[in-house]
PDB file of C-alpha atoms in Angstrom:
ATOM      1  CA  ALA A   1       0.000   0.000   0.000  1.00 67.00           C
ATOM      2  CA  ALA A   2       2.823   2.368   0.907  1.00 62.00           C
ATOM      3  CA  LEU A   3       4.400   1.759  -2.478  1.00 61.00           C
ATOM      4  CA  SER A   4       1.236   2.448  -4.449  1.00 67.00           C
ATOM      5  CA  PHE A   5       0.648   5.599  -2.379  1.00 57.00           C
ATOM      6  CA  ARG A   6       4.180   6.758  -3.204  1.00 48.00           C
ATOM      7  CA  ARG A   7       3.446   6.115  -6.862  1.00 62.00           C
ATOM      8  CA  TYR A   8       0.309   8.239  -6.558  1.00 58.00           C
ATOM      9  CA  VAL A   9       2.268  11.078  -4.911  1.00 56.00           C
ATOM     10  CA  ALA A  10       4.914  10.881  -7.635  1.00 64.00           C
ATOM     11  CA  GLY A  11       2.273  11.875 -10.185  1.00 73.00           C
ATOM     12  CA  GLY A  12       2.704  11.973 -13.949  1.00 83.00           C
ATOM     13  CA  GLN A  13       5.894  10.943 -15.683  1.00 89.00           C
ATOM     14  CA  CYS A  14       7.261  12.460 -18.866  1.00 93.00           C
ATOM     15  CA  LYS A  15       7.284   9.559 -21.325  1.00 93.00           C
ATOM     16  CA  SER A  16       8.851  11.446 -24.222  1.00 93.00           C
ATOM     17  CA  THR A  17      12.298  10.329 -25.328  1.00 92.00           C
ATOM     18  CA  ALA A  18      12.676  13.275 -27.727  1.00 93.00           C
ATOM     19  CA  LYS A  19      16.331  14.134 -28.315  1.00 93.00           C
ATOM     20  CA  LEU A  20      17.519  17.721 -28.363  1.00 94.00           C
ATOM     21  CA  GLU A  21      20.587  17.282 -30.551  1.00 94.00           C
ATOM     22  CA  GLY A  22      21.869  20.633 -31.729  1.00 95.00           C
ATOM     23  CA  LYS A  23      19.338  22.374 -29.504  1.00 97.00           C
ATOM     24  CA  VAL A  24      20.045  24.858 -26.738  1.00 98.00           C
ATOM     25  CA  VAL A  25      18.124  25.036 -23.451  1.00 98.00           C
ATOM     26  CA  ILE A  26      18.336  27.743 -20.780  1.00 98.00           C
ATOM     27  CA  ILE A  27      17.062  26.914 -17.282  1.00 98.00           C
ATOM     28  CA  THR A  28      16.993  29.568 -14.569  1.00 98.00           C
ATOM     29  CA  GLY A  29      17.704  28.511 -10.987  1.00 96.00           C
ATOM     30  CA  ALA A  30      18.954  25.085 -12.003  1.00 95.00           C
ATOM     31  CA  ASN A  31      21.528  24.567  -9.259  1.00 94.00           C
ATOM     32  CA  THR A  32      19.083  22.931  -6.845  1.00 91.00           C
ATOM     33  CA  GLY A  33      15.678  21.255  -6.546  1.00 90.00           C
ATOM     34  CA  ILE A  34      13.486  20.686  -9.581  1.00 94.00           C
ATOM     35  CA  GLY A  35      15.587  23.032 -11.717  1.00 96.00           C
ATOM     36  CA  LYS A  36      18.632  20.851 -11.200  1.00 96.00           C
ATOM     37  CA  GLU A  37      16.662  17.674 -11.966  1.00 96.00           C
ATOM     38  CA  THR A  38      15.275  19.313 -15.112  1.00 97.00           C
ATOM     39  CA  ALA A  39      18.819  20.225 -16.163  1.00 98.00           C
ATOM     40  CA  ARG A  40      20.028  16.685 -15.420  1.00 97.00           C
ATOM     41  CA  GLU A  41      17.342  15.127 -17.619  1.00 97.00           C
ATOM     42  CA  LEU A  42      17.647  17.625 -20.474  1.00 98.00           C
ATOM     43  CA  ALA A  43      21.450  17.279 -20.428  1.00 98.00           C
ATOM     44  CA  ARG A  44      20.909  13.665 -21.514  1.00 97.00           C
ATOM     45  CA  ARG A  45      19.293  15.129 -24.628  1.00 97.00           C
ATOM     46  CA  GLY A  46      21.092  18.344 -25.590  1.00 97.00           C
ATOM     47  CA  LYS A  47      23.001  21.482 -24.568  1.00 98.00           C
ATOM     48  CA  VAL A  48      21.948  23.050 -21.279  1.00 98.00           C
ATOM     49  CA  ILE A  49      22.783  26.490 -19.921  1.00 98.00           C
ATOM     50  CA  ILE A  50      22.295  26.770 -16.175  1.00 98.00           C
ATOM     51  CA  ALA A  51      21.495  30.378 -15.250  1.00 98.00           C
ATOM     52  CA  CYS A  52      22.005  31.043 -11.526  1.00 97.00           C
ATOM     53  CA  ARG A  53      22.862  33.689  -8.999  1.00 96.00           C
ATOM     54  CA  ASP A  54      25.123  31.399  -6.968  1.00 96.00           C
ATOM     55  CA  ILE A  55      27.935  30.439  -9.356  1.00 97.00           C
ATOM     56  CA  VAL A  56      29.718  28.147  -6.892  1.00 97.00           C
ATOM     57  CA  LYS A  57      26.597  26.042  -6.314  1.00 96.00           C
ATOM     58  CA  ALA A  58      25.795  26.112 -10.012  1.00 97.00           C
ATOM     59  CA  GLU A  59      29.278  24.911 -11.011  1.00 98.00           C
ATOM     60  CA  ALA A  60      29.011  22.050  -8.508  1.00 97.00           C
ATOM     61  CA  ALA A  61      25.628  21.047  -9.967  1.00 97.00           C
ATOM     62  CA  ALA A  62      26.916  21.363 -13.537  1.00 98.00           C
ATOM     63  CA  SER A  63      29.998  19.232 -12.973  1.00 98.00           C
ATOM     64  CA  GLU A  64      27.864  16.564 -11.278  1.00 98.00           C
ATOM     65  CA  ILE A  65      25.494  16.588 -14.278  1.00 98.00           C
ATOM     66  CA  ARG A  66      28.374  16.555 -16.785  1.00 98.00           C
ATOM     67  CA  SER A  67      29.988  13.525 -15.188  1.00 98.00           C
ATOM     68  CA  GLU A  68      26.683  11.688 -14.823  1.00 97.00           C
ATOM     69  CA  THR A  69      25.375  12.322 -18.345  1.00 97.00           C
ATOM     70  CA  GLY A  70      28.689  12.457 -20.175  1.00 97.00           C
ATOM     71  CA  ASN A  71      27.507  15.702 -21.772  1.00 97.00           C
ATOM     72  CA  GLN A  72      30.187  18.386 -21.598  1.00 97.00           C
ATOM     73  CA  GLN A  73      27.747  20.960 -22.930  1.00 98.00           C
ATOM     74  CA  VAL A  74      26.376  21.899 -19.535  1.00 98.00           C
ATOM     75  CA  ILE A  75      27.345  25.520 -19.078  1.00 98.00           C
ATOM     76  CA  VAL A  76      26.970  27.901 -16.143  1.00 98.00           C
ATOM     77  CA  LYS A  77      26.164  31.593 -16.526  1.00 98.00           C
ATOM     78  CA  LYS A  78      25.563  34.146 -13.813  1.00 98.00           C
ATOM     79  CA  LEU A  79      22.020  35.506 -13.595  1.00 98.00           C
ATOM     80  CA  ASP A  80      20.529  37.394 -10.650  1.00 98.00           C
ATOM     81  CA  LEU A  81      16.810  37.798 -11.300  1.00 98.00           C
ATOM     82  CA  ALA A  82      16.578  40.345  -8.488  1.00 98.00           C
ATOM     83  CA  ASN A  83      18.721  42.755 -10.518  1.00 98.00           C
ATOM     84  CA  THR A  84      17.695  43.992 -13.985  1.00 98.00           C
ATOM     85  CA  LYS A  85      21.301  44.956 -14.780  1.00 98.00           C
ATOM     86  CA  SER A  86      22.371  41.337 -14.213  1.00 98.00           C
ATOM     87  CA  ILE A  87      19.478  40.108 -16.395  1.00 98.00           C
ATOM     88  CA  ARG A  88      20.534  42.432 -19.225  1.00 98.00           C
ATOM     89  CA  GLU A  89      24.194  41.382 -18.940  1.00 98.00           C
ATOM     90  CA  PHE A  90      23.212  37.720 -18.996  1.00 98.00           C
ATOM     91  CA  ALA A  91      21.036  38.186 -22.091  1.00 98.00           C
ATOM     92  CA  GLU A  92      23.806  40.125 -23.869  1.00 98.00           C
ATOM     93  CA  LYS A  93      26.267  37.283 -23.261  1.00 98.00           C
ATOM     94  CA  ILE A  94      23.793  34.664 -24.477  1.00 98.00           C
ATOM     95  CA  LEU A  95      23.001  36.640 -27.636  1.00 98.00           C
ATOM     96  CA  ALA A  96      26.726  37.066 -28.326  1.00 98.00           C
ATOM     97  CA  GLU A  97      27.595  33.402 -27.742  1.00 98.00           C
ATOM     98  CA  GLU A  98      24.532  31.417 -28.818  1.00 98.00           C
ATOM     99  CA  LYS A  99      23.346  31.662 -32.393  1.00 97.00           C
ATOM    100  CA  GLU A 100      20.272  29.622 -31.483  1.00 98.00           C
ATOM    101  CA  LEU A 101      17.999  29.159 -28.485  1.00 98.00           C
ATOM    102  CA  HIS A 102      15.206  26.593 -28.550  1.00 98.00           C
ATOM    103  CA  ILE A 103      13.882  26.239 -25.011  1.00 98.00           C
ATOM    104  CA  LEU A 104      13.710  28.826 -22.226  1.00 98.00           C
ATOM    105  CA  ILE A 105      12.624  27.426 -18.865  1.00 98.00           C
ATOM    106  CA  ASN A 106      11.767  30.149 -16.347  1.00 98.00           C
ATOM    107  CA  ASN A 107      12.151  27.962 -13.285  1.00 97.00           C
ATOM    108  CA  ALA A 108      13.900  30.038 -10.603  1.00 96.00           C
ATOM    109  CA  GLY A 109      11.782  31.325  -7.777  1.00 94.00           C
ATOM    110  CA  VAL A 110      11.695  32.618  -4.234  1.00 94.00           C
ATOM    111  CA  MET A 111       9.038  31.651  -1.727  1.00 90.00           C
ATOM    112  CA  LEU A 112       7.939  32.984   1.663  1.00 88.00           C
ATOM    113  CA  CYS A 113      10.677  35.640   1.922  1.00 91.00           C
ATOM    114  CA  PRO A 114      10.425  38.149   4.719  1.00 93.00           C
ATOM    115  CA  TYR A 115       9.560  41.547   3.222  1.00 97.00           C
ATOM    116  CA  SER A 116      12.381  42.760   1.031  1.00 97.00           C
ATOM    117  CA  LYS A 117      12.950  44.468  -2.293  1.00 98.00           C
ATOM    118  CA  THR A 118      15.055  43.745  -5.342  1.00 98.00           C
ATOM    119  CA  VAL A 119      17.875  46.060  -6.446  1.00 98.00           C
ATOM    120  CA  ASP A 120      15.319  47.892  -8.606  1.00 98.00           C
ATOM    121  CA  GLY A 121      12.823  48.354  -5.776  1.00 98.00           C
ATOM    122  CA  PHE A 122      10.358  45.598  -6.655  1.00 98.00           C
ATOM    123  CA  GLU A 123       8.826  43.418  -3.938  1.00 98.00           C
ATOM    124  CA  MET A 124      11.038  40.302  -3.928  1.00 98.00           C
ATOM    125  CA  HIS A 125       8.456  37.644  -4.958  1.00 97.00           C
ATOM    126  CA  LEU A 126       7.010  39.770  -7.759  1.00 98.00           C
ATOM    127  CA  GLY A 127      10.466  40.994  -8.775  1.00 98.00           C
ATOM    128  CA  VAL A 128      12.153  37.596  -9.067  1.00 98.00           C
ATOM    129  CA  ASN A 129       9.270  35.260  -9.907  1.00 98.00           C
ATOM    130  CA  HIS A 130       7.498  37.518 -12.388  1.00 98.00           C
ATOM    131  CA  LEU A 131       9.314  40.695 -13.454  1.00 98.00           C
ATOM    132  CA  GLY A 132      12.774  39.110 -13.679  1.00 98.00           C
ATOM    133  CA  HIS A 133      11.511  36.352 -15.948  1.00 98.00           C
ATOM    134  CA  PHE A 134       9.335  38.801 -17.892  1.00 98.00           C
ATOM    135  CA  LEU A 135      12.418  40.893 -18.735  1.00 98.00           C
ATOM    136  CA  LEU A 136      14.563  37.842 -19.484  1.00 98.00           C
ATOM    137  CA  THR A 137      11.946  36.467 -21.891  1.00 98.00           C
ATOM    138  CA  PHE A 138      11.636  39.871 -23.584  1.00 98.00           C
ATOM    139  CA  LEU A 139      15.403  40.080 -24.123  1.00 98.00           C
ATOM    140  CA  LEU A 140      15.723  36.548 -25.520  1.00 98.00           C
ATOM    141  CA  LEU A 141      12.515  36.374 -27.546  1.00 98.00           C
ATOM    142  CA  GLU A 142      13.974  37.366 -30.929  1.00 97.00           C
ATOM    143  CA  ARG A 143      16.555  34.582 -30.654  1.00 98.00           C
ATOM    144  CA  LEU A 144      13.810  32.095 -29.797  1.00 97.00           C
ATOM    145  CA  LYS A 145      11.799  33.255 -32.815  1.00 96.00           C
ATOM    146  CA  GLN A 146      14.830  32.902 -35.107  1.00 96.00           C
ATOM    147  CA  SER A 147      15.387  29.364 -33.799  1.00 97.00           C
ATOM    148  CA  ALA A 148      11.724  28.296 -34.008  1.00 95.00           C
ATOM    149  CA  PRO A 149      10.111  25.919 -33.360  1.00 95.00           C
ATOM    150  CA  ALA A 150      10.906  27.029 -29.816  1.00 97.00           C
ATOM    151  CA  ARG A 151       9.283  26.818 -26.398  1.00 98.00           C
ATOM    152  CA  ILE A 152       8.965  28.997 -23.319  1.00 98.00           C
ATOM    153  CA  VAL A 153       8.100  27.105 -20.140  1.00 98.00           C
ATOM    154  CA  ASN A 154       7.056  29.037 -17.014  1.00 98.00           C
ATOM    155  CA  VAL A 155       7.083  27.205 -13.697  1.00 97.00           C
ATOM    156  CA  SER A 156       4.041  28.482 -11.800  1.00 97.00           C
ATOM    157  CA  SER A 157       2.173  26.734  -8.994  1.00 94.00           C
ATOM    158  CA  LEU A 158      -1.156  25.544  -7.692  1.00 91.00           C
ATOM    159  CA  ALA A 159      -0.662  28.494  -5.329  1.00 92.00           C
ATOM    160  CA  HIS A 160      -1.840  30.772  -8.160  1.00 95.00           C
ATOM    161  CA  HIS A 161      -5.374  29.895  -6.978  1.00 94.00           C
ATOM    162  CA  GLY A 162      -4.736  31.980  -3.867  1.00 94.00           C
ATOM    163  CA  GLY A 163      -3.296  34.933  -5.745  1.00 95.00           C
ATOM    164  CA  ARG A 164      -4.655  38.190  -7.041  1.00 96.00           C
ATOM    165  CA  ILE A 165      -2.919  41.015  -8.874  1.00 98.00           C
ATOM    166  CA  ARG A 166      -3.122  43.963  -6.489  1.00 98.00           C
ATOM    167  CA  PHE A 167      -2.411  46.813  -8.873  1.00 98.00           C
ATOM    168  CA  HIS A 168      -3.000  49.368  -6.095  1.00 98.00           C
ATOM    169  CA  ASP A 169      -0.216  47.797  -4.003  1.00 98.00           C
ATOM    170  CA  LEU A 170       1.968  45.698  -6.302  1.00 97.00           C
ATOM    171  CA  HIS A 171       5.030  45.935  -4.075  1.00 97.00           C
ATOM    172  CA  GLY A 172       3.251  45.152  -0.832  1.00 97.00           C
ATOM    173  CA  GLU A 173       4.045  48.484   0.768  1.00 97.00           C
ATOM    174  CA  LYS A 174       0.572  48.905   2.242  1.00 97.00           C
ATOM    175  CA  SER A 175       0.104  45.347   3.400  1.00 96.00           C
ATOM    176  CA  TYR A 176       2.347  42.317   3.088  1.00 97.00           C
ATOM    177  CA  ASN A 177       1.872  38.628   3.741  1.00 94.00           C
ATOM    178  CA  ARG A 178       4.697  36.445   2.484  1.00 92.00           C
ATOM    179  CA  GLY A 179       2.462  33.476   1.757  1.00 90.00           C
ATOM    180  CA  LEU A 180       0.088  35.607  -0.297  1.00 94.00           C
ATOM    181  CA  ALA A 181       2.965  37.448  -1.983  1.00 96.00           C
ATOM    182  CA  TYR A 182       4.120  34.079  -3.312  1.00 94.00           C
ATOM    183  CA  CYS A 183       0.587  33.266  -4.535  1.00 94.00           C
ATOM    184  CA  HIS A 184       0.317  36.641  -6.277  1.00 97.00           C
ATOM    185  CA  SER A 185       3.611  36.077  -8.105  1.00 97.00           C
ATOM    186  CA  LYS A 186       2.545  32.599  -9.254  1.00 97.00           C
ATOM    187  CA  LEU A 187      -0.733  34.024 -10.593  1.00 98.00           C
ATOM    188  CA  ALA A 188       1.389  36.595 -12.451  1.00 98.00           C
ATOM    189  CA  ASN A 189       3.257  33.651 -14.077  1.00 98.00           C
ATOM    190  CA  VAL A 190      -0.032  32.178 -15.332  1.00 98.00           C
ATOM    191  CA  LEU A 191      -1.298  35.522 -16.669  1.00 98.00           C
ATOM    192  CA  PHE A 192       2.041  36.310 -18.318  1.00 98.00           C
ATOM    193  CA  THR A 193       2.022  32.915 -20.048  1.00 98.00           C
ATOM    194  CA  ARG A 194      -1.521  33.480 -21.281  1.00 97.00           C
ATOM    195  CA  GLU A 195      -0.872  36.941 -22.714  1.00 97.00           C
ATOM    196  CA  LEU A 196       2.523  35.935 -24.159  1.00 97.00           C
ATOM    197  CA  ALA A 197       0.951  32.965 -25.951  1.00 96.00           C
ATOM    198  CA  ARG A 198      -1.785  35.214 -27.328  1.00 95.00           C
ATOM    199  CA  ARG A 199       0.786  37.677 -28.677  1.00 95.00           C
ATOM    200  CA  LEU A 200       2.994  34.949 -30.134  1.00 94.00           C
ATOM    201  CA  GLN A 201       0.089  33.452 -32.036  1.00 89.00           C
ATOM    202  CA  GLY A 202      -0.331  36.828 -33.697  1.00 70.00           C
ATOM    203  CA  LYS A 203      -3.304  37.723 -35.821  1.00 57.00           C
ATOM    204  CA  PHE A 204      -3.584  40.325 -38.509  1.00 55.00           C
ATOM    205  CA  VAL A 205      -6.730  41.509 -40.220  1.00 54.00           C
ATOM    206  CA  LEU A 206      -6.926  42.032 -43.964  1.00 60.00           C
ATOM    207  CA  ASN A 207     -10.242  43.124 -45.475  1.00 59.00           C
ATOM    208  CA  TYR A 208     -12.077  41.885 -42.386  1.00 60.00           C
ATOM    209  CA  LEU A 209     -10.453  38.448 -42.692  1.00 57.00           C
ATOM    210  CA  SER A 210      -8.387  37.457 -39.723  1.00 51.00           C
ATOM    211  CA  PHE A 211      -5.223  35.403 -40.269  1.00 53.00           C
ATOM    212  CA  ALA A 212      -3.234  33.728 -37.559  1.00 50.00           C
ATOM    213  CA  ILE A 213       0.459  34.075 -38.258  1.00 59.00           C
ATOM    214  CA  GLY A 214       2.040  32.030 -35.540  1.00 70.00           C
ATOM    215  CA  THR A 215       5.687  32.552 -34.643  1.00 77.00           C
ATOM    216  CA  LYS A 216       6.147  28.852 -33.903  1.00 92.00           C
ATOM    217  CA  VAL A 217       7.173  29.830 -30.384  1.00 96.00           C
ATOM    218  CA  THR A 218       4.881  28.364 -27.723  1.00 96.00           C
ATOM    219  CA  ALA A 219       4.466  29.425 -24.101  1.00 97.00           C
ATOM    220  CA  ASN A 220       3.031  27.172 -21.394  1.00 97.00           C
ATOM    221  CA  ALA A 221       2.913  27.233 -17.600  1.00 98.00           C
ATOM    222  CA  LEU A 222       2.856  24.418 -15.076  1.00 97.00           C
ATOM    223  CA  HIS A 223       2.470  23.339 -11.470  1.00 94.00           C
ATOM    224  CA  PRO A 224       5.336  20.998 -10.514  1.00 92.00           C
ATOM    225  CA  GLY A 225       3.515  19.519  -7.513  1.00 81.00           C
ATOM    226  CA  SER A 226       4.339  19.828  -3.837  1.00 73.00           C
ATOM    227  CA  VAL A 227       8.040  19.095  -3.929  1.00 62.00           C
ATOM    228  CA  HIS A 228      10.569  18.417  -1.202  1.00 54.00           C
ATOM    229  CA  SER A 229      13.026  21.210  -2.050  1.00 54.00           C
ATOM    230  CA  GLU A 230      14.897  24.190  -0.612  1.00 57.00           C
ATOM    231  CA  LEU A 231      12.200  26.586  -1.758  1.00 55.00           C
ATOM    232  CA  VAL A 232      10.710  26.751   1.748  1.00 55.00           C
ATOM    233  CA  ARG A 233      14.044  27.628   3.381  1.00 62.00           C
ATOM    234  CA  HIS A 234      12.785  31.070   4.484  1.00 61.00           C
ATOM    235  CA  SER A 235      10.110  29.564   6.696  1.00 61.00           C
ATOM    236  CA  PHE A 236      11.024  27.527   9.766  1.00 65.00           C
ATOM    237  CA  VAL A 237       7.470  26.178  10.080  1.00 66.00           C
ATOM    238  CA  MET A 238       7.265  25.143   6.419  1.00 61.00           C
ATOM    239  CA  SER A 239      10.728  23.565   6.537  1.00 61.00           C
ATOM    240  CA  TRP A 240       9.670  21.560   9.585  1.00 60.00           C
ATOM    241  CA  LEU A 241       6.367  20.499   7.968  1.00 61.00           C
ATOM    242  CA  TRP A 242       8.169  19.571   4.743  1.00 51.00           C
ATOM    243  CA  LYS A 243      10.511  17.288   6.738  1.00 62.00           C
ATOM    244  CA  MET A 244       7.652  15.761   8.738  1.00 60.00           C
ATOM    245  CA  PHE A 245       5.549  15.027   5.679  1.00 57.00           C
ATOM    246  CA  SER A 246       8.249  14.282   3.109  1.00 57.00           C
ATOM    247  CA  PHE A 247       6.565  10.939   2.410  1.00 53.00           C
ATOM    248  CA  PHE A 248       3.612  12.907   0.999  1.00 59.00           C
ATOM    249  CA  LEU A 249       5.791  15.151  -1.167  1.00 71.00           C
ATOM    250  CA  LYS A 250       7.323  14.622  -4.574  1.00 72.00           C
ATOM    251  CA  THR A 251      11.062  14.229  -4.836  1.00 81.00           C
ATOM    252  CA  PRO A 252      12.712  16.933  -6.970  1.00 85.00           C
ATOM    253  CA  ARG A 253      13.049  14.335  -9.748  1.00 88.00           C
ATOM    254  CA  GLU A 254       9.301  13.642  -9.652  1.00 88.00           C
ATOM    255  CA  GLY A 255       8.592  17.360  -9.428  1.00 88.00           C
ATOM    256  CA  ALA A 256      10.639  18.041 -12.568  1.00 94.00           C
ATOM    257  CA  GLN A 257       8.566  15.710 -14.767  1.00 96.00           C
ATOM    258  CA  THR A 258       5.963  18.264 -15.872  1.00 96.00           C
ATOM    259  CA  THR A 259       8.633  20.861 -16.697  1.00 97.00           C
ATOM    260  CA  ILE A 260      10.477  18.276 -18.801  1.00 97.00           C
ATOM    261  CA  TYR A 261       7.184  17.264 -20.425  1.00 97.00           C
ATOM    262  CA  CYS A 262       6.397  20.885 -21.380  1.00 97.00           C
ATOM    263  CA  ALA A 263       9.919  21.295 -22.759  1.00 98.00           C
ATOM    264  CA  VAL A 264      10.156  18.187 -24.952  1.00 97.00           C
ATOM    265  CA  ALA A 265       6.876  16.289 -25.476  1.00 96.00           C
ATOM    266  CA  GLU A 266       6.177  16.008 -29.196  1.00 95.00           C
ATOM    267  CA  GLU A 267       2.414  16.233 -28.712  1.00 94.00           C
ATOM    268  CA  LEU A 268       2.858  19.789 -27.390  1.00 95.00           C
ATOM    269  CA  ASP A 269       4.534  21.043 -30.566  1.00 93.00           C
ATOM    270  CA  SER A 270       1.729  23.480 -31.330  1.00 90.00           C
ATOM    271  CA  VAL A 271       0.075  23.670 -27.904  1.00 94.00           C
ATOM    272  CA  THR A 272       0.373  27.109 -26.353  1.00 95.00           C
ATOM    273  CA  GLY A 273      -1.104  29.236 -23.564  1.00 96.00           C
ATOM    274  CA  GLN A 274      -1.931  26.177 -21.452  1.00 97.00           C
ATOM    275  CA  TYR A 275      -1.314  25.205 -17.831  1.00 96.00           C
ATOM    276  CA  PHE A 276      -0.182  21.699 -16.883  1.00 96.00           C
ATOM    277  CA  SER A 277       0.162  19.563 -13.782  1.00 94.00           C
ATOM    278  CA  ASP A 278       1.289  15.921 -13.624  1.00 93.00           C
ATOM    279  CA  CYS A 279       2.050  16.013 -17.366  1.00 94.00           C
ATOM    280  CA  GLN A 280      -1.526  16.843 -18.330  1.00 94.00           C
ATOM    281  CA  PRO A 281      -3.692  19.962 -18.706  1.00 95.00           C
ATOM    282  CA  ALA A 282      -4.888  21.284 -15.335  1.00 95.00           C
ATOM    283  CA  TYR A 283      -7.525  23.647 -13.993  1.00 95.00           C
ATOM    284  CA  VAL A 284      -6.676  27.348 -14.000  1.00 97.00           C
ATOM    285  CA  SER A 285      -8.345  29.652 -11.477  1.00 96.00           C
ATOM    286  CA  PRO A 286     -10.847  32.195 -12.863  1.00 97.00           C
ATOM    287  CA  ARG A 287      -8.328  34.960 -12.019  1.00 98.00           C
ATOM    288  CA  GLY A 288      -5.750  33.099 -14.060  1.00 98.00           C
ATOM    289  CA  ARG A 289      -8.078  33.218 -17.078  1.00 97.00           C
ATOM    290  CA  ASP A 290      -8.846  36.927 -16.884  1.00 98.00           C
ATOM    291  CA  ASP A 291      -7.598  38.424 -20.154  1.00 97.00           C
ATOM    292  CA  GLU A 292      -8.141  42.023 -19.040  1.00 98.00           C
ATOM    293  CA  THR A 293      -5.958  41.520 -15.969  1.00 98.00           C
ATOM    294  CA  ALA A 294      -3.376  39.724 -18.130  1.00 98.00           C
ATOM    295  CA  LYS A 295      -3.206  42.690 -20.541  1.00 98.00           C
ATOM    296  CA  LYS A 296      -3.011  45.218 -17.732  1.00 98.00           C
ATOM    297  CA  LEU A 297      -0.293  43.255 -15.938  1.00 98.00           C
ATOM    298  CA  TRP A 298       1.644  43.175 -19.205  1.00 98.00           C
ATOM    299  CA  SER A 299       1.581  46.940 -19.663  1.00 98.00           C
ATOM    300  CA  VAL A 300       2.315  47.638 -15.980  1.00 98.00           C
ATOM    301  CA  SER A 301       5.266  45.206 -16.139  1.00 98.00           C
ATOM    302  CA  CYS A 302       6.606  47.008 -19.215  1.00 98.00           C
ATOM    303  CA  GLU A 303       6.342  50.351 -17.407  1.00 98.00           C
ATOM    304  CA  LEU A 304       8.127  49.066 -14.319  1.00 98.00           C
ATOM    305  CA  LEU A 305      10.929  47.608 -16.444  1.00 98.00           C
ATOM    306  CA  HIS A 306      11.102  50.613 -18.816  1.00 98.00           C
ATOM    307  CA  ILE A 307      10.655  48.459 -21.897  1.00 98.00           C
ATOM    308  CA  GLN A 308       8.364  48.603 -24.898  1.00 97.00           C
ATOM    309  CA  TRP A 309       7.096  45.163 -25.762  1.00 96.00           C
ATOM    310  CA  ASP A 310       4.394  45.306 -28.393  1.00 86.00           C
TER     311      ASP A 310
END
């Protein structure tokens, strides 16, 4: 019984054996947890760039993955998502060194931080989990389009159900709850994915006839599951609960399955704007399906980041 329960907890498995020969993957925050397991699996298939703030940890993860997979093309680059200057420098290096980019996995995230702000003055959850990845995607999008078919994979969470976009207090200066701040940022991931997919599908109207001119770049979001990882390190209570109930949690390897699925599964070649859990489509909260909020969040994000993304 214990074994079958564990199998249930483990959830969906990515069955695809698709190879990524000659393809380039970027994964943010891949030095630990599900990001590292995603990198490990994708390194068996193609070239992987691990984008992390902590270079020492990232190099340790990369060398472990290189020796295990035999793939020397596991590369570490510095990226601090809490600093737009670092994001721009990272993107510049990638554009200079990589002629192609096929898969961008926005995986890095912070959870339950005490109130703090990024270098640019954004509330930490919103700044790292949403705005940092929003800017990164913006800067790399042309390269993804040139390399199409390409995929953007945003790691969100079931927690998006508890989120709302509080435009009147985006940076939590009036009221702040670290659990809710995390939920808000994960809802932002879902809305960003939705609006990005809509824009990438592109429609133009000619004599009242509407044509879809897709870019062949897809964008999907996912919930990895409740995973035993370092993400809860900021909360003593959560860390304790995670240890107590680890039997009921996915291992990082199990938690990485849906990310891997979204990155490689052949049946998702032209699927875009969707949300997955356990390697299958999952229910999105009504707030996560609100196109008006998605559009407004897009324009507010552009303003905050001083970019024009039409």
